[in-house]
CSV table of C-alpha atoms in Angstrom, one decimal:
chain,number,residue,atom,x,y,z
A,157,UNK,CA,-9.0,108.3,47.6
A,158,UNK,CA,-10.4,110.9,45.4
A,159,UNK,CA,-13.2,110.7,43.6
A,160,UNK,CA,-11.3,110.6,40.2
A,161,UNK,CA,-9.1,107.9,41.5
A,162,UNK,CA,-12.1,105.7,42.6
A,163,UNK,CA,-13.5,106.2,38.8
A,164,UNK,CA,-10.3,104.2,37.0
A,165,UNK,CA,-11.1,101.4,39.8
A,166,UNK,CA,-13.4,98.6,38.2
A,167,UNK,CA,-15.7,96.6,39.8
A,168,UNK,CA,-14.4,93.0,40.6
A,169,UNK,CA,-14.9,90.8,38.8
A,170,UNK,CA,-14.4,86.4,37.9
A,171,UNK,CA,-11.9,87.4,35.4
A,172,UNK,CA,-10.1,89.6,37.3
A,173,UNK,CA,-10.5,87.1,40.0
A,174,UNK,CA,-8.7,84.2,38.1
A,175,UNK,CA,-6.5,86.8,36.5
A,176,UNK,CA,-4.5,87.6,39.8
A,177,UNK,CA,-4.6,83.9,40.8
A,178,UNK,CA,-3.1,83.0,37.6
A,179,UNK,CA,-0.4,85.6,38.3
A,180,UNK,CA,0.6,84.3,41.3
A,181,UNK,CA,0.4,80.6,40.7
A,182,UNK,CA,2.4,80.8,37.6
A,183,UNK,CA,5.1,83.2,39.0
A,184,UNK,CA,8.4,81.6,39.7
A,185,UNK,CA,9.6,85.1,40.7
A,186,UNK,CA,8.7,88.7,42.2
A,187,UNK,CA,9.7,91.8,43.4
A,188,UNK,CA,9.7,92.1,47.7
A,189,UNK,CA,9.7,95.6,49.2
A,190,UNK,CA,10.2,96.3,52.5
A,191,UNK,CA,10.7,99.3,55.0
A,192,UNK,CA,14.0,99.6,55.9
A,193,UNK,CA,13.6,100.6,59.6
A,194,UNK,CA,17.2,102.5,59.8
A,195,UNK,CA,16.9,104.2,57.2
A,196,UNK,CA,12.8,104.2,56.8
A,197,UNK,CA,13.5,103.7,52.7
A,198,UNK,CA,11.8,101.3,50.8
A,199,UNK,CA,14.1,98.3,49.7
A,200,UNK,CA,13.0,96.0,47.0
A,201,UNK,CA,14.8,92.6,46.1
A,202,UNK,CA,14.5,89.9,43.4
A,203,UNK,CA,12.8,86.5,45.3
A,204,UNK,CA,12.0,83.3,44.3
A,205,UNK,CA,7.9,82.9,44.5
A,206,UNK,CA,6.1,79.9,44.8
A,207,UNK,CA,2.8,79.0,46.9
A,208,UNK,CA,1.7,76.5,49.6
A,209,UNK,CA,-0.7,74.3,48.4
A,210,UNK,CA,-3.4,76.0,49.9
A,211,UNK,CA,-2.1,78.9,47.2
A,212,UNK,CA,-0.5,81.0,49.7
A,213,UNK,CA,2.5,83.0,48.4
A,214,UNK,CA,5.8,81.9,49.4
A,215,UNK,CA,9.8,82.3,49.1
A,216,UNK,CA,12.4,80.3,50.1
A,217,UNK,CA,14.6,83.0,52.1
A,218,UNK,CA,17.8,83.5,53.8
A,219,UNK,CA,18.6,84.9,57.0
A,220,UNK,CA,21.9,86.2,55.6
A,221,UNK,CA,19.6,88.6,53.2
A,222,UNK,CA,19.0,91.7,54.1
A,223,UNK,CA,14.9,91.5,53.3
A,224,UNK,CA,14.8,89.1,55.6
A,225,UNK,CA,16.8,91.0,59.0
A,226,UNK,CA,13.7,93.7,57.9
A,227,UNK,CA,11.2,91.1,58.1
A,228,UNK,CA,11.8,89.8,61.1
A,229,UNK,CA,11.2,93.5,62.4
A,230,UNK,CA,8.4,94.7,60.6
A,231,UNK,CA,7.0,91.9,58.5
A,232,UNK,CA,4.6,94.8,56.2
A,233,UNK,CA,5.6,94.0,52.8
A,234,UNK,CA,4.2,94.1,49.0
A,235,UNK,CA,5.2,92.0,46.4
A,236,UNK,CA,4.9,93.0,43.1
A,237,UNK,CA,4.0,89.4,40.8
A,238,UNK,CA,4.0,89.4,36.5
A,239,UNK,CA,6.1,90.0,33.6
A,240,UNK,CA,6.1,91.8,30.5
A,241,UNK,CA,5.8,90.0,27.7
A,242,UNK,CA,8.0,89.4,24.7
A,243,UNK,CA,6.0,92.1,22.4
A,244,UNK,CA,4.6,95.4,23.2
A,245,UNK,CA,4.9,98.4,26.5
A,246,UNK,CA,6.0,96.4,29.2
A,247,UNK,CA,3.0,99.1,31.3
A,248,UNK,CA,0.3,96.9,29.1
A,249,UNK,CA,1.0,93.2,30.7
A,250,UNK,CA,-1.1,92.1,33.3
A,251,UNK,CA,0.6,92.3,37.0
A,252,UNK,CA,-0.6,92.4,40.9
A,253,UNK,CA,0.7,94.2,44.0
A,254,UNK,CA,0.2,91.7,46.8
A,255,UNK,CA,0.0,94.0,50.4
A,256,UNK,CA,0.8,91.2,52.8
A,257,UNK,CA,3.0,90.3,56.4
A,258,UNK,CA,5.5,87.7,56.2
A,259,UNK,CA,4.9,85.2,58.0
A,260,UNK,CA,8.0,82.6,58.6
A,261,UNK,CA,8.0,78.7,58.7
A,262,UNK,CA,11.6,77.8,60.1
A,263,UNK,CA,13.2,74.0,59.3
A,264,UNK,CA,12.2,73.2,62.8
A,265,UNK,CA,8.6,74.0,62.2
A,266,UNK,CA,5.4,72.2,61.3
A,267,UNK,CA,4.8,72.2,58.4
A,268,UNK,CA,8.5,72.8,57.0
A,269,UNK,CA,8.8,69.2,55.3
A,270,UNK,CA,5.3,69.9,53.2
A,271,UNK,CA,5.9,73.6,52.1
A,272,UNK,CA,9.8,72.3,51.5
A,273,UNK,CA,8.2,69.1,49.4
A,274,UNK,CA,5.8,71.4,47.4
A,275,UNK,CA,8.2,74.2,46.6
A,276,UNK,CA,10.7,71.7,45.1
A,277,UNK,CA,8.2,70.6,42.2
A,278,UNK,CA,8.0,74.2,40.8
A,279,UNK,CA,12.4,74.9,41.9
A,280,UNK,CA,13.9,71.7,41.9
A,281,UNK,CA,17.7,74.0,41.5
A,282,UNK,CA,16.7,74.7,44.9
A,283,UNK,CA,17.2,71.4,46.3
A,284,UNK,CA,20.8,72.7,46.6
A,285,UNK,CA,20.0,74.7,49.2
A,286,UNK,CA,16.8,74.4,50.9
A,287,UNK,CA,18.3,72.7,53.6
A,288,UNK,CA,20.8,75.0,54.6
A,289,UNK,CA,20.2,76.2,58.3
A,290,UNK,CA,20.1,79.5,57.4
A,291,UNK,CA,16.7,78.9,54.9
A,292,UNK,CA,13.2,79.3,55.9
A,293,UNK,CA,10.2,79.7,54.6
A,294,UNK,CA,8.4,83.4,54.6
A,295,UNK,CA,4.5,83.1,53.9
A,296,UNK,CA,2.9,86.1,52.0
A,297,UNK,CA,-0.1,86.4,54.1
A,298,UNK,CA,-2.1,88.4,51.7
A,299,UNK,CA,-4.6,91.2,53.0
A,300,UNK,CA,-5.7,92.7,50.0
A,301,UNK,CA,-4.2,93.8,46.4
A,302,UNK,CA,-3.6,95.4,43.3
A,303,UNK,CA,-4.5,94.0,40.0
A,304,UNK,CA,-3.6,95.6,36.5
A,305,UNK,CA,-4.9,93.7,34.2
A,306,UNK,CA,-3.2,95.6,31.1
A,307,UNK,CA,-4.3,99.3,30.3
A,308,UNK,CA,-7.5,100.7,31.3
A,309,UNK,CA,-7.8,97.7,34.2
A,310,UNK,CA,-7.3,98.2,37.2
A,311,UNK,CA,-9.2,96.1,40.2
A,312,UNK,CA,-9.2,96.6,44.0
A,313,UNK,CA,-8.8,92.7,44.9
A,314,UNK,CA,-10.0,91.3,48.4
A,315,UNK,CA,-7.9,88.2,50.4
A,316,UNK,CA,-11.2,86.1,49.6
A,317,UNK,CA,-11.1,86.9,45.7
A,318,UNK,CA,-8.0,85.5,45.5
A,319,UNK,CA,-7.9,82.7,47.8
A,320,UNK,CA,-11.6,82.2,48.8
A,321,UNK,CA,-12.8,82.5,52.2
């Protein structure tokens, strides 16, 4: 990082801190990218979001999608959480890169019935689905990320400021 890039950075702080959690608990959905490994080009898709309730990031995802046969190789992935709002530059609403590795929870799986149970309170239309063999779960495990909090705020965010220790 140059030194002028390190200048735009600001110091983190609690209200950047609830800031990016709010962003990701009230998402319902977000952009995925991924490294193609054929190709080596960066694909992005449209997912679902929701969390565990530990807060942990989370989609619902099919092995018939394409993100997910890239996952499953290289599980390096951002996801890109927060919308524009109604009024104003969409570049002036608050949103946050997550830098994570997916982590799957299959229907076999510890764990599957709670995450499955947990997820359905924030997309019940997925209750249509969710069972389907082909559909597991894929845990953001986040490592670190990038909060813009609107123009002029940008924050370097840790794992711990967004979901403690």
């Amino acid at each position: 990082m140059t030194k002028d890039t390190k200048s735009v950075i600001r110091t983190t702080d609690e209200e950047a801190r609830r800031l990016g959690r709010a962003l990701i608990s009230d998402a319902r959905h977000a952009a995925l990218a991924v490294v193609d490994p054929g190709s080596d080009h960066p694909m992005v898709s449209r997912v679902a979001l929701g969390t565990a309730p530990d807060g942990t990031p989370l989609t619902l995802i099919s092995d018939l999608s394409h993100h997910t046969k890239i996952l499953t190789v290289n599980p390096n992935c951002s996801v890109l959480v927060g919308e524009p709002g109604p009024k104003g530059d969409p570049l002036t609403h608050p949103r946050i890169t997550l830098m994570a590795q997916a982590r799957f929870v299959r229907q076999n799986d510890n764990g599957f019935d709670r995450l499955r149970d947990h997820y359905l309170e924030t997309h019940p239309k997925a209750r249509l689905y969710i069972n389907f063999t082909d559909f597991s779960f894929a845990l953001f495990e986040v490592s670190e990320a990038h909060l813009n909090g609107g123009f002029g705020k940008a924050y370097h965010l840790k794992r711990s400021d967004l979901f403690g220790s």
